[in-house]
Amino acid sequence: MTNSEKNRRKDKAFQVFGIFCTFIGLVVLAIFLIDIVIEGIGRIDWDFLTSLPSRRAARAGILTAWAGTIWILVLSALIAFPLGIAAGVYLEEYAKKTKLSNFLEINIANLAGVPSIIYGLLGLELFVRIMNLGGILLAGALTLSLLILPIIIVTTREAIKAVPRTIRDGSFALGASKWQTVWYQVLPASFGGILTGVILALSRAVGEAAPLIVIGALAYVPFVPSSPMDEFTVLPIQIFNWTSRPQAAFLTNAAAAIIILLLITFLLNGIAVYLRHRQQKKIKW
Amino acid sequence: MNIKHSKLEAINLDAYYGDFHALKSINIAMEEKAVTAFIGPSGCGKSTFLRTFNRMNDYIDGFRIEGQILLDGRDIYTDDVRVDELRKEVGMVFQKPNPFPKTIYENVVYGLRIQGIKDKKILQETCEKSLQQAALWNEVKDKLDKSALALSGGQQQRLCIARALAIQPSVILMDEPASALDPISTAKIEDLIYELKKDYTIVIVTHNMQQAGRVSDHTAFFYMGELVEYAKTKTMFTSPKDTRTQNYITGRFG
Ligand SMILES: Nc1ncnc2c1ncn2[C@@H]1O[C@H](COP(=O)(O)OP(=O)(O)O)[C@@H](O)[C@H]1O
Ligand SMILES: [Mg+2]
């Protein structure tokens, strides 16, 4: 067998292997989805979405859970969005390339990989105990903001980096200051990318139960939160709670709630994909 | 060479990128409302020199100059000079057209907006006037609210010129403004330069000898960071004094 023939065979073999690996992922995901949908879809109706939690599976609904999830999403976005963008802009546009900024950069990248439960512990200490907030929505949102901040900073920097040098030069040459150049040129041109990053970060946050349980979010909340200072639960906690019950009817509830949670995640991802697509269509460098 | 009124001047100018000596004791005075061309092989320092006149090199880490650059007799590198004020006076057009990813209108009025001018009438009038000066008005007057990125390369470059004109500079620096364009667009830019020099002092970098011959009144030849020869364009092209100039304009290296 000649060498090139050998190489071609290896190529072929790897291709088959690659397809196989790809399919494992997809098939497992599909089985999981189908299983959940079969189990839960029949349980989803208007009552399920608008009922308060209950000890009886057939009467229990997810109103407080999804309302809490939306609250957490919005609050986290409001907190993490400006902070993340400001930090990203600073690091990319202003920070001198010193040892300190290098150190910051590496650690921000590392933070993105810290397990979420650690953020829960941080939130518990910082917001619940030191700031004495208790296990309320605001504390949960602050904790999840910490969790998604590194992701937002990293994606902001990527988006800003994609704006060509020539655009900045053009702005400076017309007498613009650095701040004006960032505000009028760099941010608008990278906004789609930044938003995409924020939404993807939120879609990670929306699935988190562990850090919120750690800070003391409750599984049973008999009312819809009406302010950031209220106690709350979220869909993942509700799901976790139901799956740990022995009765089969609660498992059905859990499956139904998982479908809703997945829908929210897909919706967020869909928006992100749409925004990125629109951005690409609008701006071709 | 006789300069009637010197608009821009470099006195004993040295420029460094870190340890690299990019410009070596350059002395030159440039005529007001005339076109001065910088020619020379690539890497000889033309762009570096051009960018000292609006201080665009300030952003480059490790860049520094010694000597003076004078605009209307005034040193532009002293501490009391505000860079944004300087750049209102000295506009720049780049090698590759770099319109902002905004509408045509917003591109033209950008320089005014950042000065805080909000008056719609002023903005609109300036927009029309600048586009007319840049010989672009007729082509874009019906689509001012369309993206500038949809224009052709030549139109984009004229838009960049209009954008520079909108803030009423007295000097326009052009760094190989036509090198990325087709011959027809290039001809339009050259015609435009010819028109503009009635009102503006223009400094243009070009690697195209014919272009220098067509558009410029004076030509400066640079070689390895030195200003080798500076003369009336006609004189330089017909009877260059230095053998390096001779070799360059006859195409023996470059
Ligand atoms: N940002 C920079 N950092 C270091 N050296 C540079 C930089 N820009 C240009 N140079 C060097 O300075 C010299 C002159 O460059 P430039 O002014 O761009 O030449 P030209 O425009 O005549 O082609 C070249 O040798 C180039 O490598
Ligand atoms: Mg150059």
XYZ file of C-alpha atoms and ligand atoms in Angstrom:
567
model
C 0.000 0.000 0.000
C 1.445 3.379 -0.955
C 1.722 6.170 1.504
C -0.916 8.362 -0.104
C -3.314 5.431 -0.205
C -2.739 4.909 3.500
C -3.397 8.546 4.177
C -6.577 8.482 2.198
C -7.810 5.500 4.192
C -7.018 7.221 7.454
C -8.894 10.232 6.165
C -11.905 8.107 5.315
C -11.762 6.277 8.639
C -11.648 9.508 10.553
C -14.569 10.888 8.604
C -16.712 7.889 9.498
C -15.609 8.150 13.102
C -16.417 11.868 13.154
C -19.889 11.344 11.768
C -20.446 8.631 14.344
C -19.392 10.936 17.188
C -21.603 13.725 15.945
C -24.530 11.371 15.816
C -23.993 10.056 19.331
C -24.475 13.584 20.612
C -27.511 14.241 18.472
C -29.138 10.886 19.138
C -28.745 11.166 22.894
C -30.188 14.664 22.791
C -33.068 13.532 20.595
C -33.887 10.581 22.849
C -33.867 12.870 25.848
C -36.102 15.421 24.152
C -38.556 12.856 22.834
C -38.745 11.200 26.238
C -39.435 14.514 27.972
C -41.994 15.618 25.423
C -43.910 12.335 25.551
C -43.914 12.460 29.346
C -44.772 16.120 29.767
C -46.554 17.619 26.786
C -49.999 16.363 27.873
C -49.612 18.099 31.196
C -49.091 21.571 29.721
C -52.241 23.616 29.653
C -53.334 27.061 30.717
C -53.960 25.939 34.285
C -50.465 24.493 34.571
C -48.939 27.807 33.507
C -51.125 29.964 35.736
C -51.494 27.920 38.915
C -49.616 28.342 42.140
C -47.588 25.431 43.459
C -49.464 22.775 45.388
C -48.783 19.649 47.379
C -51.119 17.803 45.058
C -49.443 17.112 41.744
C -52.564 17.453 39.635
C -53.276 20.956 40.949
C -49.723 22.263 41.022
C -48.662 24.881 38.464
C -45.513 26.733 37.558
C -46.717 30.322 37.688
C -44.369 31.377 40.484
C -41.497 29.444 38.936
C -41.616 30.963 35.487
C -42.410 34.397 36.855
C -39.337 34.060 39.090
C -37.262 32.937 36.136
C -38.317 35.970 34.088
C -37.630 38.277 37.031
C -34.183 36.766 37.489
C -33.455 37.024 33.772
C -34.407 40.677 33.531
C -32.667 41.712 36.735
C -29.476 39.834 35.876
C -29.488 41.392 32.428
C -29.941 44.881 33.874
C -27.054 44.359 36.283
C -24.601 42.390 34.163
C -25.155 44.165 30.828
C -23.746 47.620 31.709
C -21.038 46.202 33.987
C -19.905 43.650 31.436
C -19.850 46.092 28.555
C -18.029 48.725 30.583
C -15.402 46.204 31.670
C -15.027 44.850 28.138
C -14.663 48.325 26.659
C -12.142 49.293 29.307
C -9.995 46.220 28.793
C -10.117 46.401 25.018
C -9.906 50.136 24.370
C -8.371 51.808 27.381
C -6.246 49.447 29.471
C -2.549 49.731 28.761
C -0.953 46.382 28.108
C 0.601 46.108 31.545
C 1.217 43.126 33.828
C -1.907 44.067 35.744
C -4.192 44.085 32.704
C -2.660 40.803 31.583
C -3.374 39.327 34.991
C -6.962 40.613 34.852
C -7.487 39.179 31.404
C -6.304 35.702 32.272
C -8.421 35.636 35.398
C -11.556 36.787 33.658
C -11.142 33.961 31.187
C -10.640 31.592 34.137
C -13.718 32.905 35.922
C -15.873 31.866 32.987
C -14.969 28.274 33.856
C -15.628 28.350 37.619
C -18.426 25.955 38.658
C -21.681 27.776 39.250
C -22.080 26.482 42.792
C -18.958 28.411 43.767
C -20.692 31.573 42.608
C -23.583 30.511 44.807
C -21.284 30.382 47.809
C -19.832 33.778 46.908
C -23.337 35.209 46.547
C -24.372 33.669 49.858
C -21.487 35.311 51.678
C -21.501 38.638 49.849
C -25.139 39.431 49.187
C -27.111 37.316 51.615
C -24.872 37.658 54.676
C -22.616 40.718 54.365
C -25.132 42.885 52.527
C -27.828 41.170 54.538
C -30.281 40.869 51.667
C -31.562 37.383 52.486
C -32.612 34.878 49.855
C -34.516 37.366 47.729
C -34.712 37.993 43.971
C -32.135 40.773 44.061
C -29.582 38.536 45.776
C -30.264 35.804 43.220
C -29.916 38.208 40.315
C -26.684 39.653 41.694
C -25.290 36.148 42.101
C -26.210 35.130 38.566
C -24.790 38.437 37.310
C -21.438 37.458 38.768
C -21.810 34.131 37.027
C -22.443 35.585 33.583
C -20.243 38.660 33.860
C -17.083 36.918 32.614
C -18.945 35.574 29.585
C -20.297 39.015 28.758
C -16.879 40.635 29.178
C -15.225 38.084 26.923
C -17.864 38.340 24.188
C -17.891 42.135 24.399
C -14.166 42.158 23.829
C -14.468 39.788 20.887
C -17.171 41.941 19.323
C -15.178 45.131 19.862
C -12.057 43.545 18.454
C -13.922 42.747 15.254
C -14.409 46.464 14.541
C -11.575 47.329 12.168
C -8.789 49.722 13.097
C -9.663 51.794 10.011
C -13.036 52.787 11.494
C -11.354 54.093 14.629
C -8.759 55.922 12.517
C -11.513 57.521 10.463
C -13.224 58.744 13.597
C -10.052 60.068 15.233
C -9.049 61.827 12.031
C -12.294 63.820 12.178
C -11.394 65.100 15.630
C -13.310 62.571 17.718
C -12.024 61.721 21.163
C -11.505 58.175 22.299
C -14.760 58.214 24.205
C -16.691 59.567 21.206
C -15.123 56.961 18.975
C -16.133 54.187 21.335
C -19.614 55.568 21.836
C -20.521 56.531 18.267
C -18.551 53.993 16.250
C -17.233 51.006 18.141
C -20.249 50.202 20.298
C -22.915 50.596 17.591
C -20.849 48.521 15.187
C -20.336 45.764 17.724
C -23.677 45.946 19.448
C -25.172 42.954 17.683
C -22.235 40.833 18.760
C -22.384 42.112 22.312
C -26.111 41.480 22.545
C -25.655 37.993 21.185
C -23.126 37.315 23.929
C -25.388 38.731 26.616
C -28.311 36.625 25.497
C -26.241 33.455 25.315
C -24.966 34.224 28.809
C -28.542 34.680 30.013
C -29.562 31.404 28.472
C -26.905 29.825 30.627
C -28.170 31.638 33.701
C -31.746 30.579 33.066
C -30.870 26.930 33.604
C -29.030 27.387 36.884
C -30.490 25.917 40.064
C -27.449 25.245 42.234
C -26.238 28.793 42.980
C -29.778 29.949 43.693
C -30.445 27.059 46.044
C -27.216 27.907 47.831
C -28.248 31.498 48.421
C -31.554 30.271 49.814
C -34.117 30.511 47.039
C -37.120 28.471 48.089
C -38.752 25.588 46.287
C -42.182 26.491 47.566
C -43.211 30.078 47.029
C -46.963 30.547 47.150
C -47.050 33.976 45.476
C -45.725 35.736 42.400
C -42.855 38.072 43.275
C -43.833 41.695 42.799
C -40.535 43.386 43.581
C -36.809 42.540 43.604
C -37.019 42.308 47.378
C -39.413 39.334 47.326
C -38.645 35.706 47.887
C -38.711 33.590 44.783
C -38.247 30.306 43.055
C -37.214 29.552 39.478
C -38.047 26.808 36.991
C -34.875 24.739 37.527
C -35.492 24.663 41.288
C -39.095 23.704 40.774
C -38.023 20.939 38.409
C -35.356 19.739 40.816
C -37.922 19.695 43.597
C -40.476 17.724 41.601
C -38.010 15.160 40.316
C -36.990 14.360 43.870
C -40.561 13.372 44.796
C -41.468 9.671 44.681
C -44.912 10.075 43.027
C -45.010 9.607 39.258
C -47.415 12.500 38.809
C -44.713 14.915 39.981
C -42.313 13.501 37.416
C -44.871 14.355 34.763
C -45.044 17.869 36.174
C -41.248 18.063 36.047
C -41.207 16.968 32.412
C -43.796 19.606 31.551
C -41.774 22.280 33.345
C -38.613 21.133 31.542
C -40.389 21.681 28.224
C -41.221 25.248 29.260
C -37.639 25.848 30.420
C -36.303 24.487 27.140
C -38.677 26.719 25.213
C -37.333 29.767 27.045
C -33.758 28.673 26.323
C -34.469 28.021 22.651
C -36.230 31.352 22.393
C -33.201 33.161 23.818
C -30.848 31.281 21.523
C -33.120 31.996 18.596
C -32.999 35.715 19.324
C -29.214 35.525 19.559
C -28.916 33.750 16.211
C -31.295 36.230 14.617
C -29.376 39.233 15.950
C -26.064 37.860 14.760
C -27.498 37.149 11.354
C -28.968 40.628 11.066
C -25.696 42.189 12.146
C -23.776 40.231 9.531
C -26.194 41.285 6.848
C -26.067 44.916 7.850
C -22.332 45.325 8.251
C -19.870 43.864 5.803
C -16.414 45.265 6.373
C 12.576 76.013 -4.260
C 10.523 79.135 -3.749
C 7.498 78.820 -1.492
C 5.198 81.824 -1.515
C 3.219 81.036 1.572
C 4.166 78.013 3.599
C 1.163 76.284 5.116
C 2.896 73.253 6.558
C 6.472 72.952 7.588
C 8.755 70.340 9.093
C 11.908 71.511 10.805
C 14.686 69.035 11.605
C 12.117 66.330 12.016
C 13.192 62.922 13.265
C 10.706 60.158 13.966
C 11.197 56.860 15.742
C 9.216 53.671 16.219
C 10.978 52.499 19.353
C 14.586 52.163 18.253
C 13.770 52.297 14.570
C 14.683 55.627 13.026
C 11.860 56.095 10.511
C 12.382 59.737 9.467
C 15.752 61.430 9.428
C 16.103 65.190 9.926
C 13.507 66.254 7.428
C 13.165 69.876 6.430
C 10.386 70.867 4.103
C 7.887 73.688 3.618
C 4.671 73.154 1.716
C 2.830 75.713 -0.326
C -0.634 76.853 0.637
C -3.467 75.923 -1.759
C -1.232 73.679 -3.782
C -0.813 69.940 -4.105
C 2.354 68.427 -2.726
C 3.048 64.797 -3.560
C 5.171 62.435 -1.488
C 6.730 59.682 -3.554
C 9.259 56.981 -2.809
C 9.601 53.223 -2.496
C 7.307 51.539 0.001
C 8.608 51.609 3.555
C 10.543 54.847 3.034
C 8.408 56.719 5.568
C 5.818 58.589 3.455
C 2.838 57.552 5.549
C 4.700 58.092 8.785
C 5.558 61.599 7.696
C 2.055 62.368 6.464
C 0.576 61.226 9.767
C 2.762 63.583 11.766
C 0.734 66.494 10.362
C -2.480 65.448 12.105
C -0.722 63.533 14.872
C -2.262 60.213 13.942
C 0.948 58.534 15.055
C 0.203 59.533 18.637
C -1.694 56.271 19.104
C 1.249 54.081 18.227
C 3.117 52.724 21.229
C 6.765 53.696 21.183
C 6.391 56.347 18.494
C 8.083 59.684 19.117
C 9.363 62.637 17.163
C 12.085 65.221 17.570
C 12.014 68.551 15.799
C 9.007 70.606 14.844
C 5.931 70.473 12.674
C 4.417 73.870 11.961
C 0.917 74.599 10.762
C 0.566 78.257 9.757
C 3.818 78.843 11.584
C 2.609 77.296 14.821
C 4.147 74.173 16.376
C 1.447 71.499 16.576
C 3.283 69.287 19.054
C 3.353 71.688 21.984
C 1.325 70.893 25.086
C -1.238 73.620 24.531
C -2.353 72.225 21.174
C -5.567 70.231 21.344
C -5.484 67.291 18.989
C -9.197 67.526 18.190
C -8.815 71.191 17.234
C -5.818 70.333 15.100
C -7.770 67.670 13.247
C -10.565 70.087 12.459
C -7.940 72.045 10.610
C -6.094 69.084 9.070
C -8.328 66.426 7.538
C -7.258 63.003 6.352
C -8.267 60.497 3.702
C -6.977 56.973 4.018
C -5.649 54.416 1.598
C -8.580 52.055 1.868
C -11.984 53.765 1.833
C -13.234 53.541 5.408
C -16.835 54.743 5.532
C -18.544 54.228 8.875
C -21.220 51.519 8.949
C -23.894 54.213 8.985
C -25.985 56.066 6.455
C -24.378 58.314 3.846
C -25.819 61.327 5.643
C -24.497 60.281 9.034
C -21.061 59.689 7.538
C -20.857 63.215 6.210
C -22.144 64.978 9.315
C -20.234 62.819 11.803
C -17.499 65.405 12.272
C -20.107 68.040 13.081
C -22.075 65.825 15.401
C -19.068 65.106 17.572
C -18.540 68.855 17.816
C -21.988 68.974 19.366
C -23.754 70.567 16.404
C -27.389 69.453 16.423
C -29.093 72.071 14.246
C -30.746 70.071 11.473
C -30.530 72.873 8.952
C -26.790 73.300 9.407
C -26.247 69.554 9.203
C -28.293 69.184 6.047
C -26.730 72.146 4.317
C -23.245 71.001 5.203
C -24.049 67.516 3.991
C -25.215 68.738 0.595
C -22.375 71.197 0.188
C -19.701 68.684 1.135
C -21.081 65.996 -1.140
C -21.200 68.506 -3.970
C -17.609 69.530 -3.339
C -16.660 65.861 -3.418
C -18.507 65.422 -6.735
C -20.753 62.815 -5.192
C -23.998 64.695 -4.657
C -25.683 63.761 -7.913
C -24.998 60.091 -7.393
C -26.291 59.875 -3.831
C -28.767 62.691 -3.291
C -31.717 60.275 -3.417
C -30.258 57.775 -1.008
C -28.713 59.790 1.780
C -30.416 57.528 4.295
C -28.974 54.363 2.756
C -25.947 52.618 4.167
C -22.627 54.007 3.013
C -21.334 50.454 2.766
C -23.555 49.874 -0.250
C -21.611 52.396 -2.347
C -18.873 51.385 -4.770
C -15.250 51.706 -3.700
C -14.748 54.927 -5.642
C -17.936 56.435 -4.255
C -16.926 55.398 -0.760
C -13.611 57.183 -1.148
C -15.306 60.351 -2.368
C -17.668 60.030 0.587
C -14.632 59.923 2.855
C -13.394 63.080 1.183
C -16.804 64.728 1.674
C -16.713 63.661 5.303
C -13.342 65.336 5.707
C -14.519 68.500 3.929
C -17.616 68.807 6.118
C -15.634 70.120 9.075
C -13.992 72.756 6.887
C -10.322 71.943 7.270
C -7.701 73.989 5.477
C -5.400 71.030 4.855
C -6.267 67.597 3.500
C -3.841 64.721 3.869
C -4.331 61.830 1.483
C -2.497 58.557 1.880
C -2.571 56.771 -1.482
C -6.269 57.629 -1.823
C -6.717 55.882 -5.149
C -4.512 52.854 -4.766
C -7.465 50.581 -4.013
C -9.598 51.926 -6.868
C -10.173 51.148 -10.537
C -8.862 53.544 -13.221
C -12.156 55.383 -13.729
C -12.643 56.006 -10.017
C -9.000 57.014 -9.811
C -9.505 59.597 -12.551
C -12.489 61.005 -10.661
C -10.432 61.352 -7.494
C -7.653 63.071 -9.436
C -10.093 65.543 -11.010
C -11.444 66.190 -7.571
C -8.002 66.911 -6.156
C -7.464 69.377 -8.949
C -10.709 71.153 -8.026
C -10.043 71.108 -4.311
C -6.655 72.722 -4.430
C -8.304 76.059 -5.177
C -9.447 76.115 -1.574
C -7.344 73.587 0.247
C -3.749 72.706 0.854
C -3.366 69.094 -0.204
C -0.638 66.635 0.617
C -0.897 63.339 -1.196
C 1.138 60.181 -0.847
C 1.280 58.151 -3.995
C 3.367 55.331 -5.369
C 2.081 56.059 -8.811
C 4.505 58.304 -10.670
C 2.031 59.288 -13.386
C -0.440 60.285 -10.722
C 2.107 62.502 -9.001
C 2.842 64.058 -12.366
C -0.817 64.677 -13.108
C -2.070 66.071 -9.821
C 0.794 67.695 -7.963
C 2.522 71.051 -8.123
C 5.440 69.987 -5.981
C 6.936 66.599 -5.379
C 9.045 65.324 -2.519
C 11.025 62.136 -3.009
C 11.752 60.070 0.082
C 14.226 57.264 0.384
C 14.876 55.214 3.522
C 13.551 57.862 5.852
C 15.327 60.750 4.161
C 13.925 63.530 2.065
C 16.185 63.164 -0.941
C 14.769 65.753 -3.269
C 12.003 68.315 -3.259
C 11.129 70.378 -6.299
C 8.434 71.551 -8.670
C 6.885 68.399 -10.049
C 7.781 69.284 -13.634
C 11.367 69.984 -12.700
C 11.715 66.798 -10.756
C 10.320 64.637 -13.502
C 12.338 66.233 -16.284
C 15.641 66.895 -14.551
C 16.036 65.124 -11.209
C 19.214 66.117 -9.443
C 19.907 63.091 -7.275
C 20.710 59.768 -8.905
C 18.390 57.988 -6.450
C 15.500 60.147 -7.626
C 16.495 59.502 -11.191
C 16.554 55.761 -10.652
C 13.200 55.817 -8.910
C 11.268 57.871 -11.424
C 12.674 55.965 -14.341
C 11.458 52.821 -12.598
C 14.810 51.254 -11.917
C 13.755 50.359 -8.398
C 10.686 50.795 -6.386
N 3.493 51.032 13.721
C 4.764 50.835 13.343
N 5.635 50.269 14.189
C 6.924 50.062 13.812
N 7.419 50.369 12.619
C 6.592 50.935 11.721
C 5.226 51.197 12.031
N 4.639 51.763 10.953
C 5.612 51.841 10.010
N 6.786 51.356 10.465
C 8.049 51.297 9.741
O 8.427 52.591 9.390
C 8.916 52.620 8.050
C 8.109 53.592 7.231
O 6.793 53.124 7.105
P 5.693 53.918 6.290
O 5.697 55.311 6.762
O 4.431 53.176 6.402
O 6.262 53.829 4.810
P 5.542 54.147 3.420
O 4.234 54.779 3.694
O 6.498 55.026 2.695
O 5.405 52.847 2.711
C 8.830 51.198 7.517
O 10.101 50.607 7.607
C 7.890 50.523 8.446
O 8.228 49.178 8.613
Mg 2.253 54.111 3.206
